[in-house]
Coordinates of C-alpha atoms and ligand atoms in Angstrom, one line a residue:
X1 CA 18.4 18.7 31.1
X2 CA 16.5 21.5 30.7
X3 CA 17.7 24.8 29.7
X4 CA 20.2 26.6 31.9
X5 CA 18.9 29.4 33.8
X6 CA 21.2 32.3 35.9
X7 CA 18.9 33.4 39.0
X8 CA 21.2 34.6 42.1
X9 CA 19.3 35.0 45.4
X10 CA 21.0 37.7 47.2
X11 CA 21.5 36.8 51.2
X12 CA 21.5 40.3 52.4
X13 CA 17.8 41.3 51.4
X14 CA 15.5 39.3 53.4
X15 CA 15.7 40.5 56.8
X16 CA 15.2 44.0 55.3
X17 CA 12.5 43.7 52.9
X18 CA 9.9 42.2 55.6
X19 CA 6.7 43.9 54.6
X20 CA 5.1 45.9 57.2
X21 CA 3.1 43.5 58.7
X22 CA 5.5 41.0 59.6
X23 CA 7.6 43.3 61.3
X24 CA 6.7 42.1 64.9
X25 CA 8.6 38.8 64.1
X26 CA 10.8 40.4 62.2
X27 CA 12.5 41.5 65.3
X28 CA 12.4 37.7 66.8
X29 CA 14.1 37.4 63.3
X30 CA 16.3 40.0 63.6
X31 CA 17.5 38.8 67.0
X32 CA 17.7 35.3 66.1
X33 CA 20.0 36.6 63.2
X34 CA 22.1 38.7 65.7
X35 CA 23.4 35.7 67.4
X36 CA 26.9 34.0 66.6
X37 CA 27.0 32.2 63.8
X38 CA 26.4 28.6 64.2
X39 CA 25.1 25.5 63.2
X40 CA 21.5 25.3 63.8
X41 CA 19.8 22.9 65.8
X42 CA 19.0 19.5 63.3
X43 CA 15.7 18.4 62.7
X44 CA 15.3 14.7 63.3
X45 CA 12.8 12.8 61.7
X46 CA 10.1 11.0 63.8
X47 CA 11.6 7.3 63.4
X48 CA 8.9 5.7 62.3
X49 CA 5.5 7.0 60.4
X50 CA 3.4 5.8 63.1
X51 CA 4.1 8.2 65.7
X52 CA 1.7 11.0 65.7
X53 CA 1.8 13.7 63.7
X54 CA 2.9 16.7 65.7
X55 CA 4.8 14.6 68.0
X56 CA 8.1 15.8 69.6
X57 CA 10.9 15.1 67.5
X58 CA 13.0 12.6 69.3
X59 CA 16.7 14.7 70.2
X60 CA 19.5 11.6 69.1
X61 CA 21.1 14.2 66.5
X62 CA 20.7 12.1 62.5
X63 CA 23.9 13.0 60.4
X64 CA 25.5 16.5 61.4
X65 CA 24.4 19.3 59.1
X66 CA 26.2 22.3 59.2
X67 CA 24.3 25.1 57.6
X68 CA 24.5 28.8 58.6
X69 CA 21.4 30.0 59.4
X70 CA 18.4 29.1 61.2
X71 CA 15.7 26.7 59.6
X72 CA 16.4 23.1 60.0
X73 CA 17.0 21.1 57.4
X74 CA 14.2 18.9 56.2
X75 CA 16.8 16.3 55.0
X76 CA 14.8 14.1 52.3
X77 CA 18.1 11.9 52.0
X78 CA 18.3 10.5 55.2
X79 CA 14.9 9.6 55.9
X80 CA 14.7 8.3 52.0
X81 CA 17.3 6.1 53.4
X82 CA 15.1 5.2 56.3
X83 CA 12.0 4.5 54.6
X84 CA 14.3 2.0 52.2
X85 CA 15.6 0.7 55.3
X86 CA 12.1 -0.1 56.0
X87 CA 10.7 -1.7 52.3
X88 CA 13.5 -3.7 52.5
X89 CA 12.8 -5.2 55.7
X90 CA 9.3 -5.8 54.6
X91 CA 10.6 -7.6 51.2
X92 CA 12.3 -10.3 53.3
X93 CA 9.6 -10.6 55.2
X94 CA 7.4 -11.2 52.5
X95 CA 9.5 -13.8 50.4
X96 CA 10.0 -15.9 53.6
X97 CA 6.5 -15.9 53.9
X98 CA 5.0 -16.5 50.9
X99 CA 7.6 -16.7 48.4
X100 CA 6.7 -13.7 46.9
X101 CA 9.2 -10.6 45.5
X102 CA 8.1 -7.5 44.4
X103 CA 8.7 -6.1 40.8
X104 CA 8.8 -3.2 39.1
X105 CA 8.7 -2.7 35.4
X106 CA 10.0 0.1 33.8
X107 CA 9.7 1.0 30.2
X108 CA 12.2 3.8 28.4
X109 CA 11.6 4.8 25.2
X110 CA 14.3 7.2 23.2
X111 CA 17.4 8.3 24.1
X112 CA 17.0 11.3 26.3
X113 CA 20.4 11.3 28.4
X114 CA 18.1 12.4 31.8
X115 CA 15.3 9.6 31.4
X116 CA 18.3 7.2 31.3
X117 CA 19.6 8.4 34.1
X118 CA 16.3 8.4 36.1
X119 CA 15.6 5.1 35.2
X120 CA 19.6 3.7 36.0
X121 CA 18.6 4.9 39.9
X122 CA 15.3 3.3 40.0
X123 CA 16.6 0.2 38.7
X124 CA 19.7 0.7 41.4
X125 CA 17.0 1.8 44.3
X126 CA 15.0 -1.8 43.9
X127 CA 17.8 -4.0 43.6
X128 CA 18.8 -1.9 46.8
X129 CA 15.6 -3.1 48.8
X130 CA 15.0 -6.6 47.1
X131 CA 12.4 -5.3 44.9
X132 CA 12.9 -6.9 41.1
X133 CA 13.4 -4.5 38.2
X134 CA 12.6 -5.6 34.7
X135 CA 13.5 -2.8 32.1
X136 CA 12.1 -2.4 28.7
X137 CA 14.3 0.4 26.3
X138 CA 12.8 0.8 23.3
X139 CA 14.3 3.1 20.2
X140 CA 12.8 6.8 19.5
X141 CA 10.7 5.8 16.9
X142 CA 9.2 2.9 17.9
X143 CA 5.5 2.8 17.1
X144 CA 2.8 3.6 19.7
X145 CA 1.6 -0.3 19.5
X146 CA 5.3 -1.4 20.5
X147 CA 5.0 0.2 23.8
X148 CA 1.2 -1.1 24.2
X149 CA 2.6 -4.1 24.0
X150 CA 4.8 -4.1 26.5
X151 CA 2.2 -3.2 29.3
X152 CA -0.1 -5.5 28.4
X153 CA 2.2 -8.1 28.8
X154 CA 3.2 -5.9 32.1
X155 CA -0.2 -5.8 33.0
X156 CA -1.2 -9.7 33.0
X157 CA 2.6 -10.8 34.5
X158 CA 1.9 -11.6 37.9
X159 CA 5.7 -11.1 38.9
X160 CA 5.3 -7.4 37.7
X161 CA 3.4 -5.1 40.4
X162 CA 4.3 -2.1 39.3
X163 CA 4.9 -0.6 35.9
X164 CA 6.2 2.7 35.1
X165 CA 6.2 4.7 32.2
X166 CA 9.3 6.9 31.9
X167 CA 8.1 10.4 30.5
X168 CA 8.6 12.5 28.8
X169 CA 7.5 9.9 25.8
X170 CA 8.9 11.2 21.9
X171 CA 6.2 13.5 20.4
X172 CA 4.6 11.3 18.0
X173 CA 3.7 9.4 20.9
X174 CA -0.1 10.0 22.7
X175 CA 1.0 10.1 26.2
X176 CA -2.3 10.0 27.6
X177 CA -3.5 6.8 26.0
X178 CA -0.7 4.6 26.7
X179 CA -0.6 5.7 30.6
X180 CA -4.5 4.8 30.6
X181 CA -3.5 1.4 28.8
X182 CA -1.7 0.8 32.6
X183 CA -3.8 -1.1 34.6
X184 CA -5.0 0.4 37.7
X185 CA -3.3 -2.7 40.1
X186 CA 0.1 -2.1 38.9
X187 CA -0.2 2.2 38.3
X188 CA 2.6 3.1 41.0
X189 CA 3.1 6.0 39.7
X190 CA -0.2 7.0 40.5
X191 CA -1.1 8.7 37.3
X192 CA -4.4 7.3 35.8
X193 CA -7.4 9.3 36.1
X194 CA -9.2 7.1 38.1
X195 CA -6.3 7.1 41.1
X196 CA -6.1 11.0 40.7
X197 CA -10.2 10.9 40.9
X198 CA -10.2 9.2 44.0
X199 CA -7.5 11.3 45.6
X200 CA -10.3 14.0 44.8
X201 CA -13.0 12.7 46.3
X202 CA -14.0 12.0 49.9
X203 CA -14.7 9.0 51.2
X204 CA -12.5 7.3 48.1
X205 CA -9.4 6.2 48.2
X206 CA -6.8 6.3 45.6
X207 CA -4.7 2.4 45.0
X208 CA -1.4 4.9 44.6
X209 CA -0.7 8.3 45.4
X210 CA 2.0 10.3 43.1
X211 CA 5.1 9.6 44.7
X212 CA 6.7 13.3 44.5
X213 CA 3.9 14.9 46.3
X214 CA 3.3 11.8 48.5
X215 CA 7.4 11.9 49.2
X216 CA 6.6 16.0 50.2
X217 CA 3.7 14.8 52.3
X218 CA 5.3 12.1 54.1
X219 CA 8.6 14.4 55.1
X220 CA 6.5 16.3 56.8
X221 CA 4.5 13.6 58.9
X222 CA 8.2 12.0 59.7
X223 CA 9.4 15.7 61.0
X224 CA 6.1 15.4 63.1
X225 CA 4.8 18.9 61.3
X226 CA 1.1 19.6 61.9
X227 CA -0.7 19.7 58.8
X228 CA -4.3 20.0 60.0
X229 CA -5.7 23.6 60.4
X230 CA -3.1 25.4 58.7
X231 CA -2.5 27.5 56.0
X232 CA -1.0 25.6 52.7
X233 CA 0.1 27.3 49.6
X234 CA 1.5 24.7 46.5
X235 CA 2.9 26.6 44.3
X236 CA 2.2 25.0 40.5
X237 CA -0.6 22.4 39.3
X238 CA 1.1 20.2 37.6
X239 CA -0.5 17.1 37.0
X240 CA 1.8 14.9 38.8
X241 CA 3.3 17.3 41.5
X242 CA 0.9 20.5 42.5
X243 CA -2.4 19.5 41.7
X244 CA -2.1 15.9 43.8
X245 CA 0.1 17.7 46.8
X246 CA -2.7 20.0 47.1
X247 CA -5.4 17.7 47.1
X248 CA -2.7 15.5 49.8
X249 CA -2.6 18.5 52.0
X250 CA -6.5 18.9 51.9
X251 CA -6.9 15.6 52.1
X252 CA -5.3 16.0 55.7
X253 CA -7.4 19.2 56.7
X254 CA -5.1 22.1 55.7
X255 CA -6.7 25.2 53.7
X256 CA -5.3 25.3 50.8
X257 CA -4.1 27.8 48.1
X258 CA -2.8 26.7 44.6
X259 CA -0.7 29.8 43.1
X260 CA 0.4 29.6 39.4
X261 CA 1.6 31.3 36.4
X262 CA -1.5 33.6 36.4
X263 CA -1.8 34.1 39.6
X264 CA -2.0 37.6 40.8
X265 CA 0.4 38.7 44.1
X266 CA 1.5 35.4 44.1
X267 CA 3.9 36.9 46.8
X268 CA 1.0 38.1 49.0
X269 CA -0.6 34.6 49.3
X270 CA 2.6 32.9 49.5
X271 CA 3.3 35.0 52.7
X272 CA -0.3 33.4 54.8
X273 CA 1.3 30.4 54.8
X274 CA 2.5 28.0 57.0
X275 CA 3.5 25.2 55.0
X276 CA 4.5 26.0 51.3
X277 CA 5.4 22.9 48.9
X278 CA 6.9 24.7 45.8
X279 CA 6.7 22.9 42.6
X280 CA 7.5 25.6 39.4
X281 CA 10.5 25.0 37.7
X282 CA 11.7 28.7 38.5
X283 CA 15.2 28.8 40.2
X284 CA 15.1 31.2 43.0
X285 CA 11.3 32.2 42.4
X286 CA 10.5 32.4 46.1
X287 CA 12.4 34.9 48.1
X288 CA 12.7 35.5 51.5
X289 CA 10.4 38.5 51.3
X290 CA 7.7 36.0 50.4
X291 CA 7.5 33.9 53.4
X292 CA 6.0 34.4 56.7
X293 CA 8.3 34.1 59.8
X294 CA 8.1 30.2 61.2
X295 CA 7.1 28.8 57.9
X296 CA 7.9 25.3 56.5
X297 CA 8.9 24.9 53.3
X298 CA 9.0 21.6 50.6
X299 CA 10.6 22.6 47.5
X300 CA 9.9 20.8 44.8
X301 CA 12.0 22.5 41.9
X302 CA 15.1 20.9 40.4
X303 CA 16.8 23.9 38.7
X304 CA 20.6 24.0 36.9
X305 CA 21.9 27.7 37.4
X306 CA 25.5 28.7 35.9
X307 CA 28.4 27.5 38.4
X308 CA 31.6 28.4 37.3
X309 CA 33.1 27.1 40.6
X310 CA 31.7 23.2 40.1
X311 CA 33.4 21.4 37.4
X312 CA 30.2 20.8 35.7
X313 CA 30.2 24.5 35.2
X314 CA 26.4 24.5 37.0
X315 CA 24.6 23.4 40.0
X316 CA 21.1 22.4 41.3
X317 CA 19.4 24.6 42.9
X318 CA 15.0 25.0 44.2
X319 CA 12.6 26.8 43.0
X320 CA 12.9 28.8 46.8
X321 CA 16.0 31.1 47.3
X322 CA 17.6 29.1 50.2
X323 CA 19.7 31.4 51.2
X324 CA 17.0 33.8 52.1
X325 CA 14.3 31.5 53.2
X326 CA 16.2 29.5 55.8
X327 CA 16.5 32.8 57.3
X328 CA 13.0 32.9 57.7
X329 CA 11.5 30.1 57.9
X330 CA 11.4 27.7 60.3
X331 CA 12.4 24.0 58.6
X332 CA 13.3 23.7 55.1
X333 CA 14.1 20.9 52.7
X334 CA 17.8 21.3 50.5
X335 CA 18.1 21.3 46.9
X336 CA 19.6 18.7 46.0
X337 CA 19.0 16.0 49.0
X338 CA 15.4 17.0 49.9
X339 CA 12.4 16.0 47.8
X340 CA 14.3 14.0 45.2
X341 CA 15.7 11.1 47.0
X342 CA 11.9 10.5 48.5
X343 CA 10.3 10.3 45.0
X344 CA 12.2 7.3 44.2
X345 CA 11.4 5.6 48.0
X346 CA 7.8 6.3 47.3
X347 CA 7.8 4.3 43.9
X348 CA 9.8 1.8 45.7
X349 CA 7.0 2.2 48.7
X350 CA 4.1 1.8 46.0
X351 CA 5.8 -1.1 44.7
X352 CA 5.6 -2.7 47.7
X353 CA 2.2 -1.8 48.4
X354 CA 0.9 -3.2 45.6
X355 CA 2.7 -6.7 45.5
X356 CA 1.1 -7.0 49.6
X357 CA -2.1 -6.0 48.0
X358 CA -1.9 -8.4 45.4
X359 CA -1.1 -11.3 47.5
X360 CA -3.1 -10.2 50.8
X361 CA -0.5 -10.2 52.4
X362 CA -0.3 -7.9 55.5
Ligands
LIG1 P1 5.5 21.8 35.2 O1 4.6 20.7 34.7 O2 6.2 22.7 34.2 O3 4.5 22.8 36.1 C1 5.0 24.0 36.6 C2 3.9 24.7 37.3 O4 4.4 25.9 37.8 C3 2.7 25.0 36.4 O5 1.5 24.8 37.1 C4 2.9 26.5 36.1 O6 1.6 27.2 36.0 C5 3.5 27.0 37.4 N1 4.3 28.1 37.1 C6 5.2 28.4 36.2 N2 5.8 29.6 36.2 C7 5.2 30.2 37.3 C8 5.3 31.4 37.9 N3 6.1 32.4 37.5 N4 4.6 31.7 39.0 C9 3.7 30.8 39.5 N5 3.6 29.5 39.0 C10 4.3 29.3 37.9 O7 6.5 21.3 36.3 P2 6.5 20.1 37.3 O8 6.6 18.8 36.5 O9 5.3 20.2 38.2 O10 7.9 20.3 38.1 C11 8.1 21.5 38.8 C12 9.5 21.4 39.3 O11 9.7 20.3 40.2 C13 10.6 21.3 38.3 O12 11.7 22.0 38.7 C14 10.9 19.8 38.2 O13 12.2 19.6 37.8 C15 10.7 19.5 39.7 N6 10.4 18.1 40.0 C16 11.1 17.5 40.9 C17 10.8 16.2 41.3 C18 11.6 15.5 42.4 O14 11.6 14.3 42.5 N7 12.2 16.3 43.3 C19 9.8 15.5 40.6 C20 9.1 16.2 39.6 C21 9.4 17.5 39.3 P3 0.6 27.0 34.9 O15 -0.2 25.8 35.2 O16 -0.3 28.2 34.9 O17 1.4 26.8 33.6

């Protein structure tokens, strides 16, 4: 866990503090604001990936939501639970047809309480789908060679597809050279150069995307919102989040900004877009102030901020001030039960992918 952080968003500011130039739809917002208090309408996912993007959302209402204001809730949880819904369909397909189960192997090294816990839910995800888990925990200080080992044997197991690398890996360790020693086949995370190279490129294509920003990417094709033509900011470059959901978005035709921690007015390019995916590791960093009327918003962040009412004595929040920004935008995904539940569907998703393309199977 990483250290806590206190960071209230106020809910009385954003209606307020619209900037000058937003003050047309400010008084949509204002009026929209005005009305009873309510649950707004839900946001149902497109049921399946193939319809087109910017499709009508279909009106049979997914789990109620009550929230009180007016966004709709992007909710990652239920179509997470969809998309599994899906892999494991395609799992029995696949073993009645060729005999053949996916696996996944995942390899924890040290004792950090969070990396346990992250790997306890990816073994629980695949044995949820059908997908075999094979889990390798080795001590703190085990040498660099020790884990080496491990995915070489990884790599030339034909029963493994995927292998993932927990991170963070203990210090001594060189964290770059033993997710290189992966082999490209079985990188579901997505992290070797060469995969990130080709999500670059055009005309190349990538064997596995990073499954947080492909989980924000594919949220927004299953909620049918238009990515082509319009104005993306991702805010942070991380290697495995930012950098690859910005090269996602442009990969689909949006114009892209990438806003980080020396970034200048971040607030003033924040508020030209249309789609923001938020990836910082700053509770509350976005405000409502920052976000054009209508937006859509992904929020990455996974924050703990002091709670004295929870029992933990903190919660989770984003790295987006919800309270504020659901005001203003126009769909918006939760913290928790947005983003996170979809990382895990897309390793399970990449998994899958790889044992079809193993076994050319279709
Ligand atoms: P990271 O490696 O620490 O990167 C953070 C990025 O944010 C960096 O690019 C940094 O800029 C930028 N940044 C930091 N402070 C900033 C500021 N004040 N203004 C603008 N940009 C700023 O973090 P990460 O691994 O990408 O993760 C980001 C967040 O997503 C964290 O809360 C993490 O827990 C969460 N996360 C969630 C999931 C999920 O499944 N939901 C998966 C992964 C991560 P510089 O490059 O200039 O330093």
């Amino acid at each position: 866990m990483t250290s806590m952080v206190f960071s209230e968003c106020s809910t009385s500011t954003a209606s307020r503090l619209l900037p000058r130039s937003l003050r047309k739809d400010a008084v949509v917002l204002v009026r929209r604001l005005s009305l009873p208090r309510r649950s707004c309408a839900w946001m149902a996912p497109l049921s399946r990936r193939t319809l087109a993007v910017g499709a009508a959302a279909p009106t049979s209402p997914p789990p109620s939501v009550a929230i009180e204001a007016c966004a709709k809730v992007i909710d990652g949880k239920y179509v997470a639970k969809q998309i599994r819904d899906e892999i494991s369909a395609e799992v029995s397909r696949m073993k009645e047809a060729i005999g053949v189960v996916p696996g996944l192997a995942v390899i924890l090294v040290g004792d950090r309480k969070d990396s346990a816990t992250y790997v306890r839910n990816k073994k629980k995800a695949c044995e949820s789908v059908g997908i075999n888990s094979f889990e390798v925990h080795l001590p703190e200080d085990s040498e660099e060679e020790d884990v080496l080992k491990f995915i070489s044997g990884f790599n030339d197991d034909p029963s493994v597809h995927g292998i993932l690398v927990q991170l963070p890996l203990p210090s001594h360790m060189n964290e770059q050279g033993i997710l290189n020693a992966v082999t490209l086949e079985k990188d579901v995370d997505g992290f070797h150069p060469l995969n990130i190279g080709r999500l670059a490129m055009r005309g190349r294509e990538p064997l596995f995307v990073p499954c947080t920003p492909k989980g924000c990417i594919e949220l927004l094709h299953r909620y049918g919102i238009g990515i082509k033509g319009k104005r993306a900011v991702v805010i942070g470059r991380s290697n495995i989040v930012g950098m690859p959901a910005a090269l996602l978005l442009q990969r689909e035709d949006a114009t892209i900004s990438i806003v980080h921690s020396r970034t200048q007015n971040p607030e003033e390019i924040v508020r030209e877009a249309d789609i923001i995916i938020a990836a910082v590791g700053q509770a509350n960093m976005v405000r409502g102030t920052w976000i054009k009327p209508g937006a859509v918003i992904i929020d990455v962040g996974i924050n703990p901020v002091e709670d004295s009412k929870s029992s933990r004595g903190y919660k989770l929040v984003g790295d987006v001030c919800y309270e504020e920004a659901c005001k203003v935008a126009s769909a918006i995904t939760p913290v928790p039960g947005g983003v996170g539940p979809m990382t895990i569907a897309m390793l399970l998703s990449n998994t899958l992918t790889s044992a079809k393309r193993a076994h050319n199977f279709q």
